[in-house]
Rosetta silent file (secondary structure, phi, psi, omega in degrees, C-alpha in Angstrom):
SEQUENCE: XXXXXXXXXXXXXXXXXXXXXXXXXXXXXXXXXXXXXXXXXXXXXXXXXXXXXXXXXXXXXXXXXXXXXXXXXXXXXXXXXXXXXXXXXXX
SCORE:     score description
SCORE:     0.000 S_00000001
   1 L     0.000  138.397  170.097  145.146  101.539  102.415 S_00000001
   2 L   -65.745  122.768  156.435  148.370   99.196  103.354 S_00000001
   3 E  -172.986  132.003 -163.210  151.342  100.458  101.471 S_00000001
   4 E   110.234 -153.158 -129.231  154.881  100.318  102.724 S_00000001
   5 E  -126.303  101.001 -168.453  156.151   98.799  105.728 S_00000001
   6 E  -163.942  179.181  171.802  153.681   97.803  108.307 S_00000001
   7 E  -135.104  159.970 -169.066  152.060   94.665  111.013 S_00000001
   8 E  -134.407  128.319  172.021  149.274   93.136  110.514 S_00000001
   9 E  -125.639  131.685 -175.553  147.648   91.650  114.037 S_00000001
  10 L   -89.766  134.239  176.483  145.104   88.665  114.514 S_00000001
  11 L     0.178  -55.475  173.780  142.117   89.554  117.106 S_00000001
  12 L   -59.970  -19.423  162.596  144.637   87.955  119.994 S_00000001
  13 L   116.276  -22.821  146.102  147.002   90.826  119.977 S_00000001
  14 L   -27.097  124.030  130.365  149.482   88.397  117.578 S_00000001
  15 E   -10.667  119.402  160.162  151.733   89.516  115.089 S_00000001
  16 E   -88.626  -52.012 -163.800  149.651   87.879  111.749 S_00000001
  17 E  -146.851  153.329  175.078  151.945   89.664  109.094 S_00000001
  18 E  -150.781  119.599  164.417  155.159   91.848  109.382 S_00000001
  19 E   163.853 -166.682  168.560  156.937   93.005  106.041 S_00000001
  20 E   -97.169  160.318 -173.394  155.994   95.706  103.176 S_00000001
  21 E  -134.292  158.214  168.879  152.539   95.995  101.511 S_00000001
  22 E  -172.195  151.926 -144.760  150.863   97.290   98.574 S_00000001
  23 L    16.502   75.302 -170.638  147.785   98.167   97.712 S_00000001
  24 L    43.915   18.015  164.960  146.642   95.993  101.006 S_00000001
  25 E   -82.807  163.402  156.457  148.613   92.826  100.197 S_00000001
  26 E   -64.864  156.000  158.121  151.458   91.629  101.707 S_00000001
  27 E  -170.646  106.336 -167.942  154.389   92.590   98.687 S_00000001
  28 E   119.431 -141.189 -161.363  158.040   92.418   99.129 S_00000001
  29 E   -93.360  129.329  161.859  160.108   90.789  101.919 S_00000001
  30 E  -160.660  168.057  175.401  157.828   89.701  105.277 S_00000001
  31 E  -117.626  146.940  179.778  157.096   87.164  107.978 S_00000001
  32 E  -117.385  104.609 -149.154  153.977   85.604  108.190 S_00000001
  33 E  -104.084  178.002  164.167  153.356   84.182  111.922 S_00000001
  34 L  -114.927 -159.607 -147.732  150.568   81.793  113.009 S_00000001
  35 L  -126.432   36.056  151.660  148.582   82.922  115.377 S_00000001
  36 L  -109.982   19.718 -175.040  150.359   81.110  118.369 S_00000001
  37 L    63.283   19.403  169.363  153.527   83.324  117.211 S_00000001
  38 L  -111.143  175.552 -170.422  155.831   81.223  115.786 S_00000001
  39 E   -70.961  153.746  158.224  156.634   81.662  112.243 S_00000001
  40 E   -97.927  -57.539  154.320  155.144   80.192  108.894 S_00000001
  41 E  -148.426  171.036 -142.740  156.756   81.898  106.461 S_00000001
  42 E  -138.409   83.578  166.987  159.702   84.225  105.947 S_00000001
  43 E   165.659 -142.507 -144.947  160.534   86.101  102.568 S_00000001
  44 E  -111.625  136.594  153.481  159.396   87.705   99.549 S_00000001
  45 E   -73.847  128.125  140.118  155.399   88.192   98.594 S_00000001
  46 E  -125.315  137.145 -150.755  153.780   89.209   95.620 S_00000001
  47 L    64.521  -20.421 -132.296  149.882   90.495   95.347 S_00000001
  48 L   124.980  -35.538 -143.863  149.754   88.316   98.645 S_00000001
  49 E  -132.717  167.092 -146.641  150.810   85.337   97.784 S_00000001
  50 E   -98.495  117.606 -168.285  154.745   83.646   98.419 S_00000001
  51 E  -162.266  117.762 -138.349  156.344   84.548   95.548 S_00000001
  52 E   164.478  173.113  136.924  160.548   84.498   95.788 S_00000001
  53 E   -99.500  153.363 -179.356  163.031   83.161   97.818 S_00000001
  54 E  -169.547  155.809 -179.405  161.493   82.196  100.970 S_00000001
  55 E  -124.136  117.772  169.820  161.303   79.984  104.248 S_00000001
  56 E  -106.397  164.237 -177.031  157.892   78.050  105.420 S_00000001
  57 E  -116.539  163.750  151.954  158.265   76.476  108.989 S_00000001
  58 L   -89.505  163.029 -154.275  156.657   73.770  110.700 S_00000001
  59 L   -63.919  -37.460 -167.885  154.379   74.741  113.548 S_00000001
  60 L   -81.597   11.184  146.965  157.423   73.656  115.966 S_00000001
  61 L   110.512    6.952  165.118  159.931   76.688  114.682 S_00000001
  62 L   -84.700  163.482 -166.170  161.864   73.989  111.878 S_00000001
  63 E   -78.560  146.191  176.076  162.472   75.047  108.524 S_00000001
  64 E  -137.249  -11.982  164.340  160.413   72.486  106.340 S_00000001
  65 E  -148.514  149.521  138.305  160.936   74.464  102.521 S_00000001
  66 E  -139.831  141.427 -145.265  163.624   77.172  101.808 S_00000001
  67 E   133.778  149.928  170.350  163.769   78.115   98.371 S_00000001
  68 E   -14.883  126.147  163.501  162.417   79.322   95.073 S_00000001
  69 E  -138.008  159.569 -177.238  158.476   80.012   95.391 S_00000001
  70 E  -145.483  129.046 -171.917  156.514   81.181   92.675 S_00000001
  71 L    59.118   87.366  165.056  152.119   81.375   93.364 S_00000001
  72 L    53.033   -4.404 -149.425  152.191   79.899   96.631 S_00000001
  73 E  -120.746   86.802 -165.656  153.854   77.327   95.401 S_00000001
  74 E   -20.019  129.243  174.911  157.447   75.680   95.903 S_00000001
  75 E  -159.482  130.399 -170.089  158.939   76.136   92.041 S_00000001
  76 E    92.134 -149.021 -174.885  163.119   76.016   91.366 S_00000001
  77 E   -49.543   81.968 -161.695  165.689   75.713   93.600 S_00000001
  78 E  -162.715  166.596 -158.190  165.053   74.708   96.896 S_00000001
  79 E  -113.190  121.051 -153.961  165.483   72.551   99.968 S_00000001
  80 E  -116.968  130.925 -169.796  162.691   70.343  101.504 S_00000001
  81 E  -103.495  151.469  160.955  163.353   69.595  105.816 S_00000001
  82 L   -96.073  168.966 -169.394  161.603   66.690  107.594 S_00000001
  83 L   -90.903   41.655  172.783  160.343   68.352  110.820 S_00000001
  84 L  -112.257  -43.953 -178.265  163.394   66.603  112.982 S_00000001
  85 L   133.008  -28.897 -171.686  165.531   69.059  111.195 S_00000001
  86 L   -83.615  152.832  170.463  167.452   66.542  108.399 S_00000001
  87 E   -35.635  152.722  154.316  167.357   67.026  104.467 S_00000001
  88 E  -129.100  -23.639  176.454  164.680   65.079  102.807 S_00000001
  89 E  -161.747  139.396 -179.598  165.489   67.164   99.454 S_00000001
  90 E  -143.758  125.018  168.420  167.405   69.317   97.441 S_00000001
  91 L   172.885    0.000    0.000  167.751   70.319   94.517 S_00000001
C-alpha cells in the first residue's frame, strides 16, 4: 500500500507522480509529470484527484491555471495563462 511520501514511475523510467499518498492515491502536496518529464500539475491532491491550491502546465513548461481546484476542477480564486506566458484571467 502507498502511504506517505513516495514516486510513482511510468514503464519509461519517468517520474509519473512525486508527493504524499494515502491509501494508494496521490493525497496532499505533489507533482504530477507527463511522461516526457515536464510537469502537469503541481500542488495539493485529494483521494487522487487536484483538490487545493495548485499549478497545471502546458506541455511546453508554462503555467496555464494557478489557483483554487476543487474535483479536478478549477473552482475560486485563480489565474488562467495563455501558453505565451500573458494573463488571459484572473479573478
Amino acid at each position: 500500500e502507498r502511504v506517505g511520501f513516495g514516486t510513482y514511475y511510468f514503464d519509461n523510467g519517468q517520474i509519473e507522480y512525486q508527493g504524499e499518498w494515502k491509501e494508494n492515491l496521490p493525497d496532499g502536496h505533489g507533482t504530477v509529470y507527463r511522461e516526457s518529464g515536464t510537469k502537469r500539475y503541481e500542488g495539493h491532491t485529494k483521494a487522487g484527484t487536484r483538490d487545493g491550491n495548485g499549478t497545471h502546465y502546458f506541455g511546453n513548461g508554462q503555467i496555464e491555471y494557478q489557483g483554487e481546484w476543487k474535483e479536478n476542477l478549477p473552482d475560486g480564486h485563480g489565474t488562467v495563462y495563455r501558453e505565451s506566458g500573458t494573463k488571459r484571467y484572473e479573478g
